[in-house]
Amino acid sequence: MSASATVSPPAAARRVPPMVDESMVSQIWKVSTAKNEIFDQARATYGDTFGLNLARGKWYYFADPDDVKQVFTAKPTILHAGKGNEILATALGEHSVLLLDEGEHMRQRKLLLPSFHGEKLDEQTGAMERISEEVVARIPKGETFEVRAMSQEIALEVILEVVLGTASTGKQHDQLGTATRDLLEWISKGYRLFLSSVFGPRSRPIKRMYKPALAPIDQGLYELIAERRQATDLESRSDILSMLLLAEDEDGKPMTDVEIRDELVTLIVAGHETTATALAWAMERLVRVPGGAERLHDEAVSGEGDYSRWVAQEALRLRPVLDFVLRRVMEPIEIGGFQFDEGDVLAPSIYLVHRREDIYPDPLAFKPERWDGVKPGTYTWFPFGGGVRRCIGMQFAMAEMEIVMNAVARAGILLPVGPEEATISRFITSSPKRGGQVRFAF
Ligand code: HEM
């Protein structure tokens, strides 16, 4: 493993990682459509650090946890995640916490964090439990169903209630629900991301392409924000929108409507597809483990045991929803003995680190019990990224995964449907091709 991060030496002594020898278009296509063999082949050929020639610069992938640690702990002034995530700018807006860096990023992050901790999380899990039970009760017994579609329905209801605070019925709830569902379905197509990387997320053609898809949700959200601003019970409300309306930064400045819109869309997009995909993979893998669905059922019924947590952790290891995270280099930096220039993109590879044989023996096997008594390592298990950019919704998502899995498992023992599912790309996620198809044994 490698040396510590320092500012780079003069250009003459530069040592850069090997570049994958393949056309740029082919590389962009494979990365934006989750053809992950490109990473396996590159690591086998070039080792733990290698570069791809992708749009707007060179992207360097890291498969060594020591290097990942250096990336995650580098100064936020040297490595920018916001710049790395800019492909999402068209949908999320310029104030999204995902797209900002340094002081601006910390300001938005601090405004958001209280909504996801302590008492708030307890209130949120209460809503998740109730909504999961309701949705699971509607699953037709004996028929094949898609875990991703079911989880999306749960995740959407959770978002409408917990994030936006709309009552579970009524015109506003239904309009926002439809607008959110339509937007998420629209942006889930991998080729739209491909076009954004080719033309740039802030280019006119891409903005024009997104405009009709964004219009209904923007209209719904701005109406909701205006209405909620008039509410006299903001302090006693527990939804995240109300908390954001009350939030003030260190200078006592509240958030503007546009900032709130951008953070709400960020939470909806970041929290919906990701959690539903993670659940789809968890079930898709679990039903193929002998005795796995039975154990989950028994523990869900008795309310005892850690199996659902292990299943969630193992699914996020072997089938991480996002295969890598991104940081853009703002000043020359050395990581793992290689020098990187301003403009380079550094990508700690979740996919490759999670498949290291030296950390996870028999790495391609789905074994929930490997987590028995084992705490996930910060730089060896990072499906939620790391450092000051680690996912704000990590505990929320883990809680939702366990709650939904237990609600489904209480209803019966799940069986696989068809052969194991291939990986396809939906928006930025790597998702099971048939959405995680299963059925109940009884
Ligand atoms: C299984 C589900 C989820 C996965 C796998 C996931 C994964 C990630 C990853 C990899 C990042 C980037 C971290 C980095 O760059 O180091 C991230 C950031 C983020 N996630 Fe999640 N996420 C999930 C669920 C959620 C949920 C439920 C929410 C909120 C409702 C959420 C909100 C966010 C936000 C706001 C950020 C940006 C944090 C920042 O830049 O400071 N995520 N997530």
XYZ file of C-alpha atoms and ligand atoms in Angstrom:
485
model
C 0.000 0.000 0.000
C 1.172 3.569 -0.461
C 2.852 6.739 0.841
C 1.172 9.865 2.275
C -0.409 12.771 0.295
C 1.861 15.763 -0.298
C 2.071 18.644 -2.728
C 3.757 17.421 -5.928
C 7.464 17.866 -6.857
C 8.617 19.809 -9.957
C 7.239 18.657 -13.341
C 10.505 16.903 -14.370
C 10.068 14.236 -11.658
C 6.410 13.572 -12.386
C 5.162 10.007 -12.166
C 1.682 9.429 -13.544
C -0.481 6.288 -13.546
C -0.782 4.186 -16.722
C -3.647 5.061 -19.065
C -6.075 2.426 -20.382
C -5.433 1.943 -24.090
C -8.908 2.221 -25.655
C -10.791 4.894 -27.609
C -12.324 7.741 -25.629
C -15.848 7.137 -26.973
C -15.684 3.465 -26.031
C -14.440 4.340 -22.527
C -17.173 6.954 -21.965
C -19.799 4.525 -23.220
C -18.646 1.702 -20.930
C -18.370 3.895 -17.828
C -21.746 5.599 -18.347
C -23.520 2.272 -18.992
C -22.006 0.323 -16.047
C -19.947 -2.050 -18.191
C -17.712 -2.684 -15.216
C -15.517 -5.281 -16.900
C -13.527 -2.259 -18.045
C -12.424 -1.742 -14.415
C -11.649 -5.432 -13.785
C -9.580 -5.610 -16.962
C -7.771 -2.351 -16.245
C -6.858 -3.404 -12.707
C -5.629 -6.800 -13.948
C -3.515 -5.089 -16.639
C -2.257 -1.939 -14.932
C -2.613 -2.468 -11.154
C -4.448 -0.528 -8.436
C -4.224 2.915 -10.060
C -4.961 3.609 -13.720
C -6.405 6.355 -15.866
C -9.261 6.585 -18.331
C -9.580 9.250 -21.003
C -13.078 10.521 -20.379
C -14.868 13.725 -21.336
C -13.226 16.910 -20.053
C -10.003 15.357 -18.787
C -8.294 12.301 -17.416
C -10.020 10.234 -14.744
C -7.820 8.196 -12.394
C -9.277 5.224 -10.553
C -7.974 3.952 -7.177
C -8.351 0.389 -5.900
C -5.957 0.633 -2.922
C -7.636 1.589 0.418
C -4.567 3.615 1.479
C -4.922 5.772 -1.631
C -8.672 6.047 -1.047
C -7.904 7.329 2.467
C -5.570 9.972 1.040
C -8.243 11.119 -1.394
C -10.964 11.278 1.272
C -8.779 13.098 3.795
C -7.158 15.578 1.379
C -7.947 19.240 1.984
C -11.331 20.223 0.469
C -9.523 23.173 -1.167
C -7.291 20.760 -3.143
C -9.888 18.158 -4.138
C -13.363 19.328 -5.119
C -16.259 16.871 -5.124
C -18.728 19.463 -6.386
C -16.717 19.889 -9.577
C -16.518 16.103 -9.847
C -20.328 15.814 -9.630
C -21.093 18.566 -12.115
C -22.672 16.154 -14.595
C -25.733 16.371 -12.283
C -25.944 20.183 -12.426
C -28.781 20.366 -14.972
C -31.239 18.501 -12.754
C -30.088 19.452 -9.263
C -29.367 23.155 -9.774
C -26.307 25.212 -8.888
C -27.033 25.392 -5.115
C -27.166 21.624 -4.616
C -24.919 20.465 -1.771
C -23.620 17.783 -4.151
C -22.281 20.428 -6.540
C -20.768 22.961 -4.159
C -17.294 23.047 -2.666
C -15.363 24.520 0.253
C -17.227 27.180 2.311
C -20.416 27.095 0.233
C -20.563 23.315 0.495
C -20.047 23.319 4.280
C -22.758 25.983 4.654
C -25.371 23.879 2.822
C -24.189 20.643 4.454
C -24.520 22.127 7.951
C -28.004 23.403 7.105
C -29.041 19.909 5.989
C -27.338 17.663 8.572
C -29.666 18.279 11.557
C -32.557 16.943 9.458
C -30.939 13.492 9.404
C -29.868 12.913 12.995
C -31.067 11.847 16.449
C -34.734 12.366 17.153
C -35.394 13.255 13.523
C -34.146 9.860 12.375
C -36.459 8.174 14.920
C -39.445 10.078 13.527
C -38.367 9.203 9.984
C -38.047 5.479 10.755
C -41.570 5.508 12.218
C -42.913 6.780 8.885
C -40.769 4.248 6.963
C -42.210 1.355 9.004
C -45.814 2.399 8.471
C -45.365 3.067 4.735
C -43.462 -0.222 4.186
C -46.220 -2.259 5.861
C -48.859 -0.556 3.697
C -46.999 -1.138 0.423
C -45.966 -4.723 1.264
C -49.595 -5.599 2.106
C -50.500 -4.805 -1.510
C -47.982 -7.288 -3.020
C -49.969 -10.027 -4.776
C -49.133 -13.416 -3.226
C -47.747 -16.004 -5.637
C -46.978 -13.444 -8.353
C -43.609 -12.139 -9.467
C -42.850 -8.605 -8.316
C -39.945 -6.208 -8.785
C -38.237 -5.166 -5.566
C -36.995 -1.951 -7.194
C -40.519 -0.851 -8.204
C -41.892 -1.711 -4.760
C -38.995 0.042 -3.008
C -39.375 3.087 -5.245
C -43.012 3.321 -4.212
C -41.970 3.145 -0.549
C -39.037 5.549 -1.019
C -41.263 8.039 -2.855
C -43.932 7.996 -0.146
C -41.214 8.358 2.504
C -39.801 11.361 0.655
C -43.195 13.010 0.159
C -43.968 12.631 3.843
C -40.585 12.947 5.555
C -38.821 15.390 3.231
C -41.675 17.487 1.848
C -44.219 17.005 4.625
C -47.177 16.578 2.287
C -50.123 14.655 3.751
C -50.410 11.103 2.418
C -53.452 11.936 0.311
C -54.701 14.994 -1.541
C -54.066 16.911 -4.732
C -50.686 18.368 -3.756
C -49.354 14.971 -2.646
C -50.535 13.330 -5.864
C -49.215 16.100 -8.141
C -45.791 16.133 -6.513
C -45.750 12.344 -6.479
C -46.435 12.157 -10.218
C -43.939 14.935 -11.016
C -41.233 13.223 -8.938
C -41.925 9.779 -10.406
C -41.848 11.164 -13.964
C -38.621 13.090 -13.403
C -36.854 10.124 -11.829
C -37.942 7.818 -14.633
C -36.828 10.388 -17.223
C -33.356 10.919 -15.793
C -32.819 7.212 -15.188
C -31.891 6.628 -18.851
C -28.122 6.178 -19.155
C -27.896 7.729 -22.623
C -29.054 11.113 -21.224
C -26.029 11.092 -18.933
C -23.871 10.103 -21.867
C -25.167 13.124 -23.834
C -24.554 15.373 -20.814
C -20.932 14.207 -20.616
C -20.421 14.810 -24.307
C -22.094 18.280 -24.531
C -21.638 19.410 -20.905
C -24.387 19.656 -18.250
C -24.625 23.439 -18.554
C -24.694 23.542 -22.352
C -27.770 24.912 -24.140
C -28.860 21.658 -25.830
C -28.707 19.747 -22.551
C -30.575 22.479 -20.644
C -33.223 22.462 -23.399
C -33.474 18.677 -23.168
C -34.044 18.811 -19.368
C -36.455 21.780 -19.328
C -39.766 19.963 -19.940
C -38.781 17.154 -17.550
C -37.982 19.612 -14.736
C -40.923 22.013 -15.221
C -43.661 20.054 -13.332
C -41.530 19.317 -10.260
C -40.166 22.868 -10.124
C -43.651 24.303 -10.276
C -44.887 21.910 -7.557
C -41.924 22.591 -5.278
C -42.040 26.387 -5.598
C -45.782 26.341 -4.828
C -45.158 24.140 -1.805
C -42.280 26.348 -0.554
C -44.421 29.520 -0.916
C -47.316 27.904 0.921
C -45.134 26.478 3.700
C -43.480 29.867 4.241
C -46.908 31.111 5.366
C -47.350 28.241 7.861
C -47.485 29.275 11.526
C -46.566 25.833 12.886
C -43.090 25.432 11.306
C -41.394 24.811 14.690
C -43.651 21.898 15.530
C -43.484 20.295 12.068
C -41.009 17.445 11.605
C -40.563 17.461 7.814
C -37.226 18.445 6.279
C -38.692 21.282 4.176
C -39.956 23.010 7.334
C -36.545 22.526 8.983
C -34.835 24.062 5.964
C -37.190 27.059 6.078
C -36.204 27.636 9.700
C -32.495 26.920 9.220
C -29.991 29.778 9.389
C -26.282 29.741 8.662
C -23.584 31.065 11.025
C -24.353 34.644 9.906
C -28.046 34.186 10.626
C -28.901 34.023 6.914
C -31.853 31.795 5.941
C -32.034 29.779 2.722
C -33.558 31.273 -0.429
C -36.352 29.562 -2.391
C -33.919 28.519 -5.113
C -31.498 27.042 -2.565
C -34.334 25.115 -0.931
C -35.611 23.892 -4.327
C -32.127 22.676 -5.253
C -31.619 20.853 -1.930
C -35.064 19.247 -2.122
C -34.441 17.970 -5.652
C -31.008 16.763 -4.469
C -32.527 14.814 -1.576
C -35.245 13.381 -3.833
C -32.796 12.308 -6.549
C -29.981 11.211 -4.200
C -32.277 9.340 -1.840
C -34.845 7.686 -4.062
C -33.206 5.704 -6.848
C -30.169 4.822 -4.687
C -32.102 3.237 -1.829
C -34.535 1.422 -4.139
C -31.628 0.038 -6.185
C -29.742 -1.080 -3.072
C -32.841 -2.939 -1.897
C -33.374 -4.539 -5.297
C -29.803 -5.873 -5.264
C -30.072 -7.010 -1.642
C -33.106 -9.174 -2.460
C -31.783 -10.302 -5.838
C -28.615 -11.612 -4.146
C -30.225 -12.929 -0.959
C -32.779 -15.208 -2.630
C -29.899 -17.030 -4.353
C -28.175 -17.851 -1.040
C -29.287 -21.278 0.288
C -31.303 -20.651 3.463
C -30.886 -16.858 3.196
C -34.549 -15.895 2.659
C -35.618 -18.339 5.410
C -33.205 -16.774 7.906
C -34.340 -13.247 7.042
C -37.979 -14.357 7.457
C -37.331 -16.028 10.843
C -35.479 -12.995 12.216
C -38.065 -10.555 10.843
C -40.864 -12.515 12.541
C -39.022 -12.896 15.866
C -37.643 -9.334 15.763
C -34.247 -10.656 16.852
C -30.881 -10.909 15.097
C -28.643 -8.844 12.836
C -29.170 -10.641 9.548
C -30.983 -7.791 7.778
C -28.078 -5.436 8.565
C -25.520 -7.937 7.274
C -27.566 -8.446 4.111
C -27.691 -4.667 3.544
C -23.937 -4.310 4.129
C -23.072 -7.256 1.919
C -25.349 -6.034 -0.889
C -23.740 -2.594 -0.768
C -20.324 -4.281 -0.863
C -20.851 -6.634 -3.780
C -23.349 -4.542 -5.729
C -22.650 -0.935 -4.698
C -25.249 1.369 -6.169
C -22.554 3.801 -7.276
C -19.330 2.264 -8.531
C -17.059 5.208 -7.720
C -17.043 8.715 -6.300
C -15.323 11.695 -7.845
C -12.983 14.489 -6.819
C -11.545 17.111 -9.177
C -7.944 18.230 -8.559
C -7.678 21.989 -7.978
C -3.930 22.103 -7.130
C -1.236 19.561 -7.975
C -1.244 16.695 -5.472
C 0.569 13.398 -4.939
C -1.400 10.280 -4.034
C 0.184 6.867 -3.648
C 3.430 8.001 -5.291
C 1.699 9.391 -8.410
C 1.385 13.065 -9.255
C -1.879 14.604 -10.367
C -2.489 17.922 -12.082
C -5.131 20.574 -11.785
C -8.161 19.400 -13.794
C -7.556 15.663 -13.298
C -10.423 13.688 -11.801
C -9.687 11.220 -8.983
C -12.130 8.354 -8.556
C -11.877 6.089 -5.483
C -13.307 2.875 -6.920
C -15.976 1.447 -4.634
C -16.437 -1.406 -7.099
C -12.771 -2.480 -7.131
C -11.958 -2.022 -3.422
C -15.081 -3.977 -2.464
C -13.860 -6.879 -4.609
C -10.342 -7.149 -3.184
C -9.523 -10.724 -2.283
C -7.094 -9.634 0.477
C -9.884 -7.775 2.291
C -12.890 -9.924 1.377
C -11.935 -13.591 0.874
C -14.022 -15.199 -1.894
C -14.978 -11.654 -2.911
C -17.522 -12.467 -5.613
C -19.628 -14.615 -3.279
C -22.591 -12.981 -1.516
C -22.060 -13.926 2.138
C -24.010 -11.796 4.644
C -22.443 -13.712 7.557
C -18.997 -12.319 6.682
C -20.195 -9.256 8.636
C -20.809 -11.233 11.837
C -18.832 -9.300 14.461
C -17.112 -7.208 11.764
C -17.426 -3.422 11.555
C -17.192 -2.029 8.005
C -13.845 -0.254 7.479
C -13.963 3.442 6.571
C -11.728 2.974 3.514
C -12.508 -0.660 2.664
C -16.325 -0.361 2.649
C -17.464 2.987 1.317
C -20.712 2.650 -0.659
C -21.644 6.069 0.777
C -18.351 7.758 -0.159
C -16.179 9.437 2.457
C -14.567 12.395 4.186
C -16.472 15.683 4.398
C -18.588 14.531 1.452
C -19.864 11.272 2.911
C -23.520 10.697 2.127
C -25.801 12.737 4.390
C -28.508 10.097 4.071
C -26.370 7.084 5.056
C -28.187 6.260 8.314
C -31.525 7.117 6.731
C -30.807 4.743 3.829
C -29.502 1.895 6.025
C -32.582 2.231 8.240
C -34.890 2.215 5.209
C -33.159 -0.852 3.754
C -33.523 -2.850 6.954
C -37.111 -1.727 7.571
C -38.254 -2.591 4.039
C -36.430 -5.952 4.003
C -37.962 -6.916 7.341
C -41.449 -5.822 6.265
C -41.189 -7.952 3.108
C -39.661 -10.913 4.963
C -42.388 -10.858 7.625
C -44.919 -11.365 4.833
C -43.326 -14.632 3.673
C -40.273 -16.454 2.326
C -38.951 -15.050 -0.940
C -37.883 -17.104 -3.945
C -35.754 -16.122 -6.948
C -37.354 -15.628 -10.362
C -35.290 -16.534 -13.427
C -31.504 -16.456 -13.704
C -29.343 -13.992 -11.768
C -29.692 -10.436 -13.034
C -27.123 -8.542 -15.073
C -26.081 -4.989 -14.173
C -27.474 -2.086 -16.173
C -27.064 1.647 -15.726
C -30.022 3.756 -14.541
C -29.107 7.435 -14.169
C -25.843 7.175 -12.214
C -26.692 3.891 -10.502
C -25.729 0.317 -11.361
C -28.985 -1.541 -11.134
C -30.292 -5.123 -11.604
C -31.600 -5.511 -15.146
C -35.051 -6.836 -14.213
C -35.354 -4.654 -11.102
C -34.752 -7.518 -8.636
C -37.564 -9.955 -9.463
C -38.784 -12.257 -6.681
C -41.972 -13.964 -5.486
C -43.288 -15.330 -2.220
C -43.137 -19.080 -1.610
C -46.532 -18.900 0.139
C -28.384 3.157 -0.423
C -28.630 4.442 -0.612
C -27.595 5.500 -0.874
C -26.339 5.387 -1.394
C -25.636 4.120 -1.866
C -25.763 6.722 -1.407
C -24.485 7.008 -1.845
C -23.920 8.276 -1.858
C -22.592 8.580 -2.318
C -21.592 7.569 -2.868
C -22.405 9.913 -2.184
C -21.143 10.704 -2.579
C -20.181 10.732 -1.416
C -18.782 11.226 -1.779
O -18.605 11.932 -2.769
O -17.844 10.888 -1.036
C -23.613 10.468 -1.622
C -23.807 11.794 -1.330
C -24.985 12.314 -0.874
N -26.132 11.615 -0.559
Fe -26.378 9.613 -0.641
N -26.677 7.605 -0.923
C -27.810 6.904 -0.573
C -28.970 7.432 -0.011
C -29.167 8.757 0.261
C -30.348 9.295 0.894
C -31.510 8.452 1.398
C -30.195 10.650 0.936
C -31.116 11.703 1.475
C -32.424 11.576 1.603
C -28.902 10.957 0.364
C -28.381 12.220 0.243
C -27.094 12.512 -0.158
C -26.534 13.850 -0.205
C -27.262 15.147 0.141
C -25.207 13.738 -0.631
C -24.191 14.863 -0.840
C -23.281 15.009 0.385
C -22.234 16.108 0.229
O -21.814 16.367 -0.897
O -21.836 16.692 1.255
N -28.310 9.792 -0.042
N -24.530 9.447 -1.423
